[in-house]
Amino acid sequence: MFLKKIYVFILTGLFFIIFLTSKALAAEDLEVDKLKQELKILKQQVIILQQKINELENKRIKKITEKTMNQDEKITKLEKKVNKLDKVGDTLKQLQEKTRVKLSGEIRFRFDSTIADTPANFVYPGQPKRGKHPVDWCSWPMRFRFQFESKVIPDHLDLYGRLTINKRFGKIMYFGVGSNPHDWYNAYAAHQGGDTTPRLENLYVIAKPPYFSKKLPIKLWFGRLPGYEGPPTRARNTIFPRLFVDSEIEGGLINLELPEFPFEKKLTKIQHKFLGEPTEPTKTEKERNLRKIARSKYFKKLKAQNELYIGYLKYADVGLTGPGGHFDDLLGINKGPDSNCFISQLQLKLTKDTQIFFNYTYMHSYYMPRYSFYITQGHNFRWDEAYVDELGNQLVIPYIKPKPYHLGGIWLDTQIWRFQVYGAYYWSHFAIAPHKHRWTFSEEGWAALQEQGINPEDYGYEKVGERTYEKKFKGDNYPGHAWFIGFNTGNLIHDKIVLWVDMTRGSKYWINPFNCKGYRRKGTVHYLSNNYFYNPNFSNDTIVAGYFPFSARVLDVCLTYYFHPRTYLLLGTMYFNFDAPRKRAEDFILGCSGRKSYWYPHIEWKIFF
């Protein structure tokens, strides 16, 4: 009975579990049906959304296709135009090859002032008696240059030339009139002046011999060479640094390109690590093709190579009309030796932006300049040995045997961060041979001397005849030197604005006949005084003869704004401070500056065309 009850209980439990399970399954089936219905609705929405996406994509593809077709049409039109331009370019190239001449030019307007100062007794004891302070507040010099070049034989022979006219507003200076004895040699005349005579500033050829240029990278230069505005200015095709040569030079050069140093890249990395690396070309610099910008000189330096120059220059062709004879045979016309020069330069790239120059020149016969002793016949200059003043007094400085002249030095140009920094040291040496000069006084001139209480014997002269006196110079050597240092700011201020600061110091015997170019000359004085060795107040005339060393300190500062690729403005000033002359008796034969100091504030406007 008990077992029966248990059996019934178990069956009842089973039926109850089955009932509950069937109820749960029924509820689950209803939930599944509901989910299926929602999924169906979602599928329909997805299909509708996909259709809309397809429509939008089709529209976009249609627009892109239409745009592409339009661009293809434009490209086709442009290709046609390019083809036409290519044909025009080919025609122009053919025309250029036939003419082979490229013309360009520049004009520079300058407004400057000259503020000078000369204290009493600066030039000579008692000269001047009182201090002088001449001022020219307003001066308007103008310079016009017309340049031409020709690829005579492409890749083998190029011709370059430049005509220059200097004009100072309100002033006329005829050919042959000037104030610098060094100007007469090598046609330096008209550098400072105001004449309107065109001057062939340079005319030269650069030849690459077909045979040698294949075997060795050799160039031959010949003619009136571009010897001015060299480093740091780096005008086109210039060769020598400015302190070494800054004038026209005539002759021939052999130029040999040397291989790059294997250590250049390593040294460049070291330099940039410790001194800073210049920035890459900016957008403005690229747009201007690295020209007429603040760093244009820097980019020119980057293109420089290792090179060697060896050449021959003709400084003075004395010829049959030159000085000759001896003191006892005055006014002789025997041929004197020409002033021939041998010049050399080794320029090396130590790093990407560090360049060093080694220079040396030797002139076998350096004639003593004598401005007051030149006479002009037509446009030819003739050297005389006698000078007669307004009172009829005659000074004779006979033919003086020329002595050798030496000039050598080193120039370094490098980068410190964005600054271009450069410096130089050069050494010069000239000598004056033993000689005598003679004064023969007229009756009127002798009476004037007696009235002033002047006796020639008190000045070391020996009486050799009636109113005739001689003075002897025993001869001496004069070694000199000059140093130069400067920098510019590159594009530190702006891509179009650069500040230059240069300083120069010439010793008491520093003289450089190859640096006599007007405004920025640093080879001789600007304003020549009377030479009191040859004329110790015997004549009221200013007699200019002898060597005039550039013993001075110079500060040159300018700010340039390249506001357009075809023109720029420059604001600057130069200060020259000349030393007092004569430290010893032998120095009295040397001339000196007629003024102690100069200020040259100036504004320049240069236009390129």
Coordinates of C-alpha atoms in Angstrom, one line a residue:
M1 CA 0.0 0.0 0.0
F2 CA 2.8 2.3 0.9
L3 CA 4.5 1.5 -2.5
K4 CA 1.3 2.3 -4.3
K5 CA 1.1 5.7 -2.7
I6 CA 4.7 6.5 -3.7
Y7 CA 4.0 5.4 -7.3
V8 CA 1.0 7.6 -7.5
F9 CA 3.0 10.6 -6.1
I10 CA 5.7 10.1 -8.7
L11 CA 3.3 9.9 -11.6
T12 CA 1.5 13.0 -10.3
G13 CA 4.9 14.9 -10.2
L14 CA 5.8 13.8 -13.7
F15 CA 2.5 15.0 -15.1
F16 CA 3.0 18.4 -13.3
I17 CA 6.5 18.9 -14.7
I18 CA 5.3 18.0 -18.2
F19 CA 2.5 20.5 -17.9
L20 CA 4.9 23.3 -16.8
T21 CA 7.3 22.5 -19.6
S22 CA 4.6 22.6 -22.3
K23 CA 3.5 26.0 -21.0
A24 CA 7.1 27.4 -21.2
L25 CA 7.6 26.0 -24.7
A26 CA 4.4 27.6 -25.9
A27 CA 5.5 31.0 -24.5
E28 CA 8.9 30.6 -26.2
D29 CA 7.3 29.9 -29.6
L30 CA 5.3 33.1 -29.3
E31 CA 8.5 35.1 -28.6
V32 CA 10.3 33.5 -31.6
D33 CA 7.5 34.4 -33.9
K34 CA 7.7 38.0 -32.7
L35 CA 11.5 38.2 -33.3
K36 CA 11.0 36.8 -36.8
Q37 CA 8.6 39.5 -37.6
E38 CA 10.9 42.3 -36.4
L39 CA 13.8 40.8 -38.4
K40 CA 11.7 40.8 -41.5
I41 CA 10.9 44.5 -41.0
L42 CA 14.7 45.3 -40.5
K43 CA 15.6 43.5 -43.7
Q44 CA 13.1 45.6 -45.6
Q45 CA 14.6 48.8 -44.1
V46 CA 18.1 47.6 -45.0
I47 CA 17.0 47.0 -48.6
I48 CA 15.5 50.5 -48.8
L49 CA 18.7 52.1 -47.3
Q50 CA 20.9 50.1 -49.7
Q51 CA 18.8 51.4 -52.6
K52 CA 19.3 55.0 -51.4
I53 CA 23.1 54.4 -51.1
N54 CA 23.2 53.0 -54.6
E55 CA 21.4 56.0 -55.9
L56 CA 23.8 58.4 -54.2
E57 CA 26.8 56.5 -55.3
N58 CA 25.6 56.5 -58.9
K59 CA 25.1 60.2 -58.8
R60 CA 28.6 60.7 -57.4
I61 CA 30.2 58.5 -60.0
K62 CA 28.3 60.4 -62.6
K63 CA 29.6 63.7 -61.4
I64 CA 33.2 62.4 -61.1
T65 CA 32.9 61.0 -64.6
E66 CA 31.6 64.3 -66.0
K67 CA 34.4 66.2 -64.1
T68 CA 37.0 63.8 -65.4
M69 CA 35.8 64.3 -68.9
N70 CA 36.0 68.1 -68.5
Q71 CA 39.5 67.8 -67.1
D72 CA 40.5 65.6 -70.0
E73 CA 39.2 68.2 -72.3
K74 CA 41.1 70.9 -70.5
I75 CA 44.3 68.8 -70.4
T76 CA 43.9 68.2 -74.2
K77 CA 43.6 72.0 -74.7
L78 CA 46.6 72.6 -72.5
E79 CA 48.6 70.0 -74.3
K80 CA 47.8 71.8 -77.6
K81 CA 48.9 75.1 -76.1
V82 CA 52.1 73.6 -74.7
N83 CA 52.9 72.1 -78.1
K84 CA 52.4 75.6 -79.6
L85 CA 54.7 77.1 -76.9
D86 CA 57.3 74.4 -77.5
K87 CA 57.3 75.3 -81.1
V88 CA 57.7 79.0 -80.2
G89 CA 60.4 78.0 -77.7
D90 CA 62.2 76.0 -80.4
T91 CA 61.9 79.0 -82.7
L92 CA 63.3 81.4 -80.0
K93 CA 66.1 78.9 -79.2
Q94 CA 67.0 78.6 -82.8
L95 CA 67.0 82.4 -83.0
Q96 CA 69.1 82.7 -79.9
E97 CA 71.6 80.2 -81.2
K98 CA 71.9 82.3 -84.3
T99 CA 72.3 85.5 -82.5
R100 CA 74.1 83.9 -79.4
V101 CA 73.9 87.2 -77.5
K102 CA 72.1 87.9 -74.2
L103 CA 71.7 91.5 -73.1
S104 CA 71.0 92.9 -69.6
G105 CA 71.8 95.9 -67.5
E106 CA 71.5 97.8 -64.3
I107 CA 71.2 101.4 -63.1
R108 CA 72.1 102.6 -59.7
F109 CA 71.0 105.9 -58.2
R110 CA 72.9 107.0 -55.0
F111 CA 72.3 109.9 -52.7
D112 CA 75.2 110.4 -50.3
S113 CA 76.8 113.0 -48.1
T114 CA 80.5 113.5 -47.3
I115 CA 81.5 114.7 -43.8
A116 CA 85.3 115.2 -43.5
D117 CA 87.6 116.4 -40.8
T118 CA 91.2 117.4 -40.8
P119 CA 92.8 118.7 -37.6
A120 CA 95.7 121.2 -37.6
N121 CA 99.2 119.8 -38.4
F122 CA 97.8 116.5 -39.5
V123 CA 99.3 116.4 -43.0
Y124 CA 102.7 118.0 -42.2
P125 CA 104.0 120.2 -39.5
G126 CA 102.1 123.5 -39.9
Q127 CA 99.8 121.9 -42.6
P128 CA 97.0 122.7 -42.3
K129 CA 97.5 125.6 -40.0
R130 CA 93.9 125.4 -38.8
G131 CA 91.5 122.5 -38.6
K132 CA 89.3 121.9 -41.6
H133 CA 85.8 120.4 -41.6
P134 CA 84.5 120.3 -45.2
V135 CA 81.0 118.9 -45.7
D136 CA 79.0 118.0 -48.9
W137 CA 75.5 117.3 -47.7
C138 CA 74.0 116.4 -51.0
S139 CA 75.6 114.5 -53.9
W140 CA 73.8 112.4 -56.5
P141 CA 76.1 110.0 -58.4
M142 CA 74.6 107.6 -60.9
R143 CA 76.0 104.5 -62.6
F144 CA 74.7 102.8 -65.7
R145 CA 75.9 99.4 -66.7
F146 CA 75.1 97.6 -70.0
Q147 CA 76.1 93.9 -70.0
F148 CA 76.2 91.4 -72.8
E149 CA 77.3 87.8 -73.1
S150 CA 77.5 85.4 -76.0
K151 CA 77.8 81.6 -76.2
V152 CA 80.1 81.9 -79.2
I153 CA 80.7 78.1 -79.3
P154 CA 78.4 76.4 -76.9
D155 CA 80.2 74.5 -74.1
H156 CA 83.6 75.7 -75.5
L157 CA 83.8 79.5 -75.9
D158 CA 81.9 82.3 -74.0
L159 CA 82.2 86.0 -74.4
Y160 CA 81.3 88.5 -71.6
G161 CA 81.4 92.3 -71.6
R162 CA 80.2 95.4 -69.7
L163 CA 80.0 99.1 -70.6
T164 CA 79.8 101.5 -67.7
I165 CA 78.9 105.2 -67.5
N166 CA 79.4 107.2 -64.2
K167 CA 77.6 110.5 -63.9
R168 CA 77.4 112.8 -60.9
F169 CA 74.4 115.1 -61.1
G170 CA 75.3 118.7 -61.8
K171 CA 79.0 117.9 -62.6
I172 CA 81.0 117.4 -65.8
M173 CA 84.3 115.7 -65.7
Y174 CA 86.2 115.2 -68.9
F175 CA 88.3 112.2 -69.6
G176 CA 91.7 112.4 -68.1
V177 CA 90.9 114.5 -65.1
G178 CA 91.0 112.9 -61.7
S179 CA 92.5 113.0 -58.3
N180 CA 94.1 109.6 -57.8
P181 CA 97.6 108.8 -59.2
H182 CA 96.8 105.1 -59.3
D183 CA 93.8 105.7 -61.6
W184 CA 96.0 106.4 -64.6
Y185 CA 97.4 102.9 -64.8
N186 CA 95.1 100.2 -66.3
A187 CA 92.5 102.9 -67.2
Y188 CA 91.2 103.4 -63.7
A189 CA 90.2 106.9 -64.6
A190 CA 86.5 107.8 -64.3
H191 CA 85.9 105.5 -61.3
Q192 CA 84.9 108.3 -59.0
G193 CA 84.2 111.0 -61.5
G194 CA 81.2 112.4 -63.2
D195 CA 82.0 112.0 -66.9
T196 CA 79.6 110.5 -69.3
T197 CA 82.2 108.7 -71.4
P198 CA 81.3 105.0 -71.7
R199 CA 84.0 102.8 -70.3
L200 CA 84.6 99.2 -71.2
E201 CA 84.7 97.9 -67.7
N202 CA 85.4 94.4 -68.8
L203 CA 85.6 92.3 -71.9
Y204 CA 86.8 88.8 -71.7
V205 CA 86.4 85.3 -73.0
I206 CA 86.3 82.0 -71.2
A207 CA 87.5 79.1 -73.3
K208 CA 87.2 75.4 -72.7
P209 CA 89.7 73.7 -75.1
P210 CA 88.0 70.6 -76.5
Y211 CA 90.9 68.3 -75.9
F212 CA 92.0 69.5 -72.5
S213 CA 88.5 69.9 -71.1
K214 CA 87.9 66.2 -71.7
K215 CA 91.1 65.2 -70.0
L216 CA 91.3 67.9 -67.5
P217 CA 88.7 70.5 -66.3
I218 CA 90.6 73.5 -67.6
K219 CA 89.3 77.0 -68.5
L220 CA 91.2 79.8 -70.1
W221 CA 90.3 83.4 -69.3
F222 CA 91.6 86.3 -71.4
G223 CA 90.9 90.0 -71.7
R224 CA 89.8 92.7 -69.3
L225 CA 88.8 90.4 -66.5
P226 CA 86.1 90.9 -63.8
G227 CA 88.4 91.8 -61.0
Y228 CA 85.9 93.7 -58.8
E229 CA 83.1 93.0 -56.4
G230 CA 84.4 89.6 -55.5
P231 CA 83.9 87.7 -52.2
P232 CA 82.0 88.4 -50.1
T233 CA 79.9 90.3 -52.7
R234 CA 80.4 87.6 -55.3
A235 CA 79.2 89.3 -58.4
R236 CA 78.9 87.1 -61.5
N237 CA 82.2 85.4 -62.6
T238 CA 84.3 87.3 -60.1
I239 CA 87.4 85.5 -59.1
F240 CA 89.4 87.3 -56.4
P241 CA 88.4 88.5 -52.9
R242 CA 87.8 92.3 -52.7
L243 CA 90.7 93.1 -50.4
F244 CA 93.1 91.4 -52.8
V245 CA 91.8 92.7 -56.1
D246 CA 89.0 95.3 -56.6
S247 CA 89.7 96.9 -60.0
E248 CA 89.9 96.1 -63.6
I249 CA 92.7 93.7 -64.4
E250 CA 93.9 92.8 -67.9
G251 CA 95.6 89.6 -68.9
G252 CA 95.1 85.9 -69.0
L253 CA 94.4 83.2 -66.5
I254 CA 94.5 79.4 -66.5
N255 CA 91.7 77.9 -64.3
L256 CA 91.9 74.3 -63.2
E257 CA 89.0 72.7 -61.3
L258 CA 90.2 70.4 -58.5
P259 CA 88.4 67.4 -57.0
E260 CA 86.2 67.6 -53.9
F261 CA 87.9 66.8 -50.6
P262 CA 86.8 63.4 -49.3
F263 CA 86.5 64.8 -45.8
E264 CA 84.2 67.7 -46.8
K265 CA 80.9 66.0 -45.7
K266 CA 82.4 64.9 -42.4
L267 CA 83.7 68.4 -41.6
T268 CA 80.3 69.8 -42.6
K269 CA 78.5 67.6 -40.0
I270 CA 81.0 68.6 -37.3
Q271 CA 80.6 72.3 -38.2
H272 CA 76.8 72.1 -38.2
K273 CA 76.8 70.3 -34.9
F274 CA 78.8 72.9 -33.1
L275 CA 78.1 76.1 -35.1
G276 CA 74.5 75.5 -36.2
E277 CA 73.1 74.4 -39.6
P278 CA 71.7 77.0 -42.0
T279 CA 68.1 76.4 -42.9
E280 CA 66.9 75.0 -46.2
P281 CA 65.7 77.4 -48.9
T282 CA 62.4 79.0 -47.9
K283 CA 59.4 79.4 -50.1
T284 CA 60.3 83.0 -51.0
E285 CA 63.9 82.0 -51.8
K286 CA 62.7 79.2 -54.1
E287 CA 60.3 81.5 -55.8
R288 CA 63.1 83.9 -56.6
N289 CA 65.4 81.1 -57.7
L290 CA 67.8 81.9 -54.9
R291 CA 68.6 85.3 -56.4
K292 CA 68.0 88.9 -55.2
I293 CA 67.3 87.7 -51.6
A294 CA 69.1 88.1 -48.3
R295 CA 71.0 84.8 -48.7
S296 CA 71.9 85.1 -52.4
K297 CA 75.6 85.4 -51.6
Y298 CA 75.4 82.3 -49.4
F299 CA 73.8 80.2 -52.1
K300 CA 76.5 81.3 -54.6
K301 CA 79.1 80.2 -52.1
L302 CA 77.5 76.7 -51.9
K303 CA 78.0 76.3 -55.7
A304 CA 81.8 77.2 -55.5
Q305 CA 84.3 74.4 -56.1
N306 CA 87.9 73.7 -55.4
E307 CA 89.9 75.7 -58.0
L308 CA 93.4 76.9 -58.9
Y309 CA 94.1 80.1 -60.9
I310 CA 97.4 81.0 -62.3
G311 CA 97.8 84.0 -64.6
Y312 CA 99.7 86.9 -66.1
L313 CA 98.5 90.5 -65.9
K314 CA 99.7 93.6 -67.7
Y315 CA 99.6 96.4 -65.1
A316 CA 101.4 99.1 -67.1
D317 CA 102.6 99.0 -70.7
V318 CA 105.4 101.6 -70.5
G319 CA 106.4 101.4 -74.2
L320 CA 108.6 103.8 -75.9
T321 CA 106.9 106.9 -74.4
G322 CA 107.5 105.7 -70.9
P323 CA 110.2 106.9 -68.4
G324 CA 113.8 106.2 -69.3
G325 CA 117.3 107.6 -69.0
H326 CA 119.1 108.6 -65.9
F327 CA 119.4 111.7 -63.7
D328 CA 122.1 113.2 -65.9
D329 CA 120.1 112.3 -69.1
L330 CA 116.7 113.9 -68.3
L331 CA 113.6 113.4 -70.4
G332 CA 115.1 110.4 -72.1
I333 CA 112.7 108.2 -74.0
N334 CA 114.5 104.9 -73.6
K335 CA 112.1 102.0 -73.1
G336 CA 111.6 101.2 -69.5
P337 CA 110.5 97.7 -68.3
D338 CA 106.7 97.1 -68.4
S339 CA 104.8 96.4 -65.2
N340 CA 104.1 92.7 -65.6
C341 CA 102.3 90.8 -62.9
F342 CA 102.0 87.1 -62.1
I343 CA 99.0 86.3 -60.0
S344 CA 97.7 83.1 -58.4
Q345 CA 94.8 81.9 -56.3
L346 CA 94.0 78.5 -54.6
Q347 CA 90.4 78.3 -53.4
L348 CA 89.3 75.3 -51.4
K349 CA 85.9 74.2 -50.0
L350 CA 86.6 72.8 -46.5
T351 CA 83.0 72.2 -45.7
K352 CA 79.7 72.7 -47.6
D353 CA 79.7 76.4 -46.6
T354 CA 83.3 77.1 -45.6
Q355 CA 85.6 78.4 -48.3
I356 CA 89.3 79.5 -48.0
F357 CA 91.4 81.5 -50.5
F358 CA 95.2 81.7 -50.7
N359 CA 96.4 84.6 -52.9
Y360 CA 99.7 85.9 -54.2
T361 CA 100.8 88.3 -56.9
Y362 CA 104.2 89.5 -57.9
M363 CA 104.9 92.6 -60.0
H364 CA 108.4 92.9 -61.3
S365 CA 108.4 96.6 -61.9
Y366 CA 106.2 98.9 -59.8
Y367 CA 106.6 102.5 -60.9
M368 CA 106.2 105.3 -58.5
P369 CA 102.9 107.1 -59.3
R370 CA 103.3 110.8 -60.2
Y371 CA 99.9 112.4 -60.9
S372 CA 101.3 115.9 -61.3
F373 CA 103.8 114.7 -63.9
Y374 CA 101.3 113.4 -66.4
I375 CA 100.4 115.3 -69.5
T376 CA 97.6 114.4 -71.8
Q377 CA 97.8 114.4 -75.6
G378 CA 94.5 113.5 -77.0
H379 CA 93.4 110.6 -74.8
N380 CA 96.9 109.3 -74.3
F381 CA 98.9 109.8 -71.1
R382 CA 102.6 110.6 -71.2
W383 CA 104.9 110.5 -68.3
D384 CA 107.1 113.6 -67.9
E385 CA 110.0 114.0 -65.5
A386 CA 109.6 117.8 -64.9
Y387 CA 106.9 119.9 -63.3
V388 CA 106.8 123.7 -63.6
D389 CA 104.6 125.6 -61.2
E390 CA 102.8 128.9 -61.8
L391 CA 105.9 130.9 -60.7
G392 CA 108.2 129.1 -63.1
N393 CA 109.9 127.0 -60.5
Q394 CA 110.9 123.6 -62.0
L395 CA 110.9 120.3 -60.0
V396 CA 112.6 117.4 -61.7
I397 CA 112.0 113.9 -60.4
P398 CA 113.9 111.7 -62.8
Y399 CA 113.3 108.2 -63.9
I400 CA 113.4 106.0 -60.7
K401 CA 114.2 102.4 -61.3
P402 CA 111.1 100.5 -60.4
K403 CA 111.2 97.9 -57.7
P404 CA 109.3 94.6 -57.3
Y405 CA 105.9 94.6 -55.5
H406 CA 104.6 91.6 -53.5
L407 CA 101.0 91.0 -52.3
G408 CA 99.7 87.9 -50.7
G409 CA 97.3 86.7 -48.1
I410 CA 94.4 84.5 -47.0
W411 CA 90.7 84.9 -47.0
L412 CA 88.2 82.7 -45.1
D413 CA 84.4 82.6 -45.5
T414 CA 82.2 80.4 -43.3
Q415 CA 78.8 80.1 -41.6
I416 CA 77.8 80.4 -38.0
W417 CA 74.2 79.5 -37.7
R418 CA 72.4 81.9 -40.1
F419 CA 75.3 84.4 -40.1
Q420 CA 77.8 84.5 -43.0
V421 CA 81.1 85.3 -41.4
Y422 CA 84.3 86.2 -43.2
G423 CA 87.8 87.6 -42.6
A424 CA 91.1 88.1 -44.3
Y425 CA 94.7 89.0 -43.7
Y426 CA 97.0 90.3 -46.5
W427 CA 100.6 91.4 -46.7
S428 CA 102.2 93.8 -49.1
H429 CA 105.8 95.0 -49.8
F430 CA 107.1 97.7 -52.0
A431 CA 110.5 99.6 -52.2
I432 CA 111.7 102.9 -53.4
A433 CA 115.1 103.0 -55.1
P434 CA 117.8 105.6 -54.3
H435 CA 117.4 108.7 -56.3
K436 CA 117.7 112.5 -56.3
H437 CA 115.3 115.2 -57.2
R438 CA 116.1 118.8 -58.1
W439 CA 114.5 122.2 -57.7
T440 CA 115.5 125.1 -60.0
F441 CA 113.8 128.3 -58.9
S442 CA 112.9 131.2 -61.1
E443 CA 113.7 134.8 -60.1
E444 CA 110.1 135.3 -59.0
G445 CA 110.0 132.0 -57.2
W446 CA 113.3 132.6 -55.4
A447 CA 112.1 136.1 -54.3
A448 CA 108.9 134.5 -52.9
L449 CA 111.0 132.0 -50.9
Q450 CA 113.3 134.8 -49.5
E451 CA 110.2 136.7 -48.5
Q452 CA 108.9 133.7 -46.5
G453 CA 112.3 133.1 -45.0
I454 CA 112.7 129.7 -46.6
N455 CA 116.2 128.3 -47.2
P456 CA 116.2 124.9 -49.1
E457 CA 119.4 123.9 -47.2
D458 CA 117.3 123.9 -44.0
Y459 CA 115.3 121.0 -45.6
G460 CA 118.3 118.8 -46.4
Y461 CA 118.9 120.1 -49.9
E462 CA 122.4 120.7 -51.4
K463 CA 123.1 123.7 -53.6
V464 CA 124.4 122.6 -57.0
G465 CA 124.0 125.7 -59.1
E466 CA 122.4 129.2 -59.1
R467 CA 119.0 128.8 -57.5
T468 CA 119.3 125.0 -58.1
Y469 CA 119.2 122.5 -55.2
E470 CA 119.2 118.7 -55.0
K471 CA 118.1 116.3 -52.4
K472 CA 119.0 112.6 -52.2
F473 CA 116.9 109.7 -50.9
K474 CA 118.9 106.7 -50.0
G475 CA 116.2 104.1 -50.7
D476 CA 114.1 101.9 -48.4
N477 CA 111.7 99.0 -48.1
Y478 CA 108.1 99.3 -46.9
P479 CA 106.3 96.1 -45.8
G480 CA 102.6 96.6 -45.0
H481 CA 99.6 94.5 -44.0
A482 CA 95.8 94.8 -43.7
W483 CA 93.2 92.7 -42.0
F484 CA 89.5 92.5 -42.8
I485 CA 86.5 91.0 -40.9
G486 CA 82.8 91.1 -41.4
F487 CA 79.5 89.3 -41.3
N488 CA 76.0 89.5 -42.7
T489 CA 72.7 88.3 -41.1
G490 CA 71.6 86.1 -44.0
N491 CA 67.8 85.7 -43.7
L492 CA 67.7 86.1 -39.9
I493 CA 65.8 89.4 -40.2
H494 CA 63.8 88.4 -43.3
D495 CA 64.2 86.5 -46.5
K496 CA 64.4 89.9 -48.3
I497 CA 66.4 91.9 -45.8
V498 CA 70.1 91.6 -44.9
L499 CA 72.5 93.6 -42.7
W500 CA 76.2 93.8 -43.6
V501 CA 78.9 94.9 -41.2
D502 CA 82.6 95.1 -42.4
M503 CA 85.7 96.4 -40.7
T504 CA 89.1 96.9 -42.2
R505 CA 92.5 98.0 -40.8
G506 CA 95.4 99.0 -43.0
S507 CA 98.9 99.5 -41.6
K508 CA 101.1 102.6 -42.2
Y509 CA 102.7 100.9 -45.3
W510 CA 99.8 99.0 -46.7
I511 CA 99.3 99.9 -50.3
N512 CA 97.5 97.8 -53.0
P513 CA 97.4 99.1 -56.5
F514 CA 94.9 96.4 -57.4
N515 CA 92.3 97.9 -55.0
C516 CA 91.8 101.4 -56.2
K517 CA 88.1 101.3 -57.2
G518 CA 86.4 104.5 -56.1
Y519 CA 83.9 104.4 -53.2
R520 CA 85.1 101.4 -51.3
R521 CA 88.8 101.5 -52.2
K522 CA 91.2 100.1 -49.6
G523 CA 94.4 100.2 -51.4
T524 CA 95.2 103.9 -51.4
V525 CA 93.9 107.1 -50.0
H526 CA 90.8 109.0 -51.2
Y527 CA 92.0 112.5 -51.1
L528 CA 95.6 113.1 -52.0
S529 CA 97.7 115.7 -50.3
N530 CA 100.9 117.5 -51.4
N531 CA 104.0 115.4 -51.0
Y532 CA 106.1 117.4 -48.6
F533 CA 109.3 115.4 -49.2
Y534 CA 109.4 116.7 -52.8
N535 CA 107.7 120.0 -52.1
P536 CA 108.4 121.2 -48.6
N537 CA 106.4 124.5 -49.1
F538 CA 108.7 125.6 -52.0
S539 CA 105.6 125.9 -54.3
N540 CA 102.1 126.8 -53.6
D541 CA 100.9 124.1 -56.0
T542 CA 99.8 120.7 -54.6
I543 CA 102.4 118.4 -56.1
V544 CA 101.2 114.8 -56.0
A545 CA 104.0 112.3 -56.5
G546 CA 105.0 109.1 -54.7
Y547 CA 103.2 106.3 -52.9
F548 CA 100.2 107.0 -50.8
P549 CA 99.6 104.1 -48.4
F550 CA 96.2 103.3 -47.1
S551 CA 96.8 103.6 -43.4
A552 CA 93.3 103.7 -42.0
R553 CA 90.5 102.1 -40.1
V554 CA 87.2 101.5 -42.0
L555 CA 83.7 100.7 -40.8
D556 CA 81.2 99.8 -43.5
V557 CA 77.6 99.1 -42.5
C558 CA 74.6 98.7 -44.9
L559 CA 71.1 97.3 -44.8
T560 CA 69.7 96.0 -48.1
Y561 CA 66.0 95.3 -48.8
Y562 CA 65.3 93.2 -51.9
F563 CA 61.6 94.2 -52.1
H564 CA 61.4 92.9 -55.7
P565 CA 63.5 90.6 -57.8
R566 CA 64.3 93.5 -60.2
T567 CA 65.2 96.2 -57.7
Y568 CA 66.4 96.8 -54.1
L569 CA 67.1 99.7 -51.7
L570 CA 70.2 100.1 -49.6
L571 CA 70.8 102.3 -46.6
G572 CA 74.4 102.5 -45.4
T573 CA 77.3 104.4 -44.1
M574 CA 81.1 104.2 -44.3
Y575 CA 83.6 105.7 -41.9
F576 CA 87.3 106.1 -42.8
N577 CA 89.7 107.2 -40.1
F578 CA 93.3 107.7 -41.4
D579 CA 96.3 107.6 -39.2
A580 CA 98.7 110.5 -38.7
P581 CA 101.6 110.0 -41.2
R582 CA 105.3 109.6 -40.8
K583 CA 106.7 107.7 -37.9
R584 CA 110.4 108.0 -39.0
A585 CA 112.5 110.2 -41.3
E586 CA 112.4 107.7 -44.1
D587 CA 108.6 107.9 -44.2
F588 CA 108.5 111.5 -45.3
I589 CA 108.8 110.4 -48.9
L590 CA 105.4 108.7 -48.6
G591 CA 102.3 110.7 -49.3
C592 CA 99.3 110.7 -47.0
S593 CA 95.6 111.4 -46.9
G594 CA 94.7 115.1 -47.1
R595 CA 92.0 114.5 -44.6
K596 CA 91.8 112.7 -41.3
S597 CA 88.4 111.2 -41.5
Y598 CA 85.3 110.7 -43.7
W599 CA 81.7 109.8 -43.1
Y600 CA 79.8 108.6 -46.1
P601 CA 76.1 108.1 -45.2
H602 CA 74.3 107.0 -48.4
I603 CA 71.1 105.6 -49.9
E604 CA 71.1 103.5 -53.0
W605 CA 68.4 102.4 -55.4
K606 CA 69.4 99.8 -57.9
I607 CA 67.3 98.6 -60.8
F608 CA 68.0 95.5 -62.9
F609 CA 66.7 95.0 -66.4

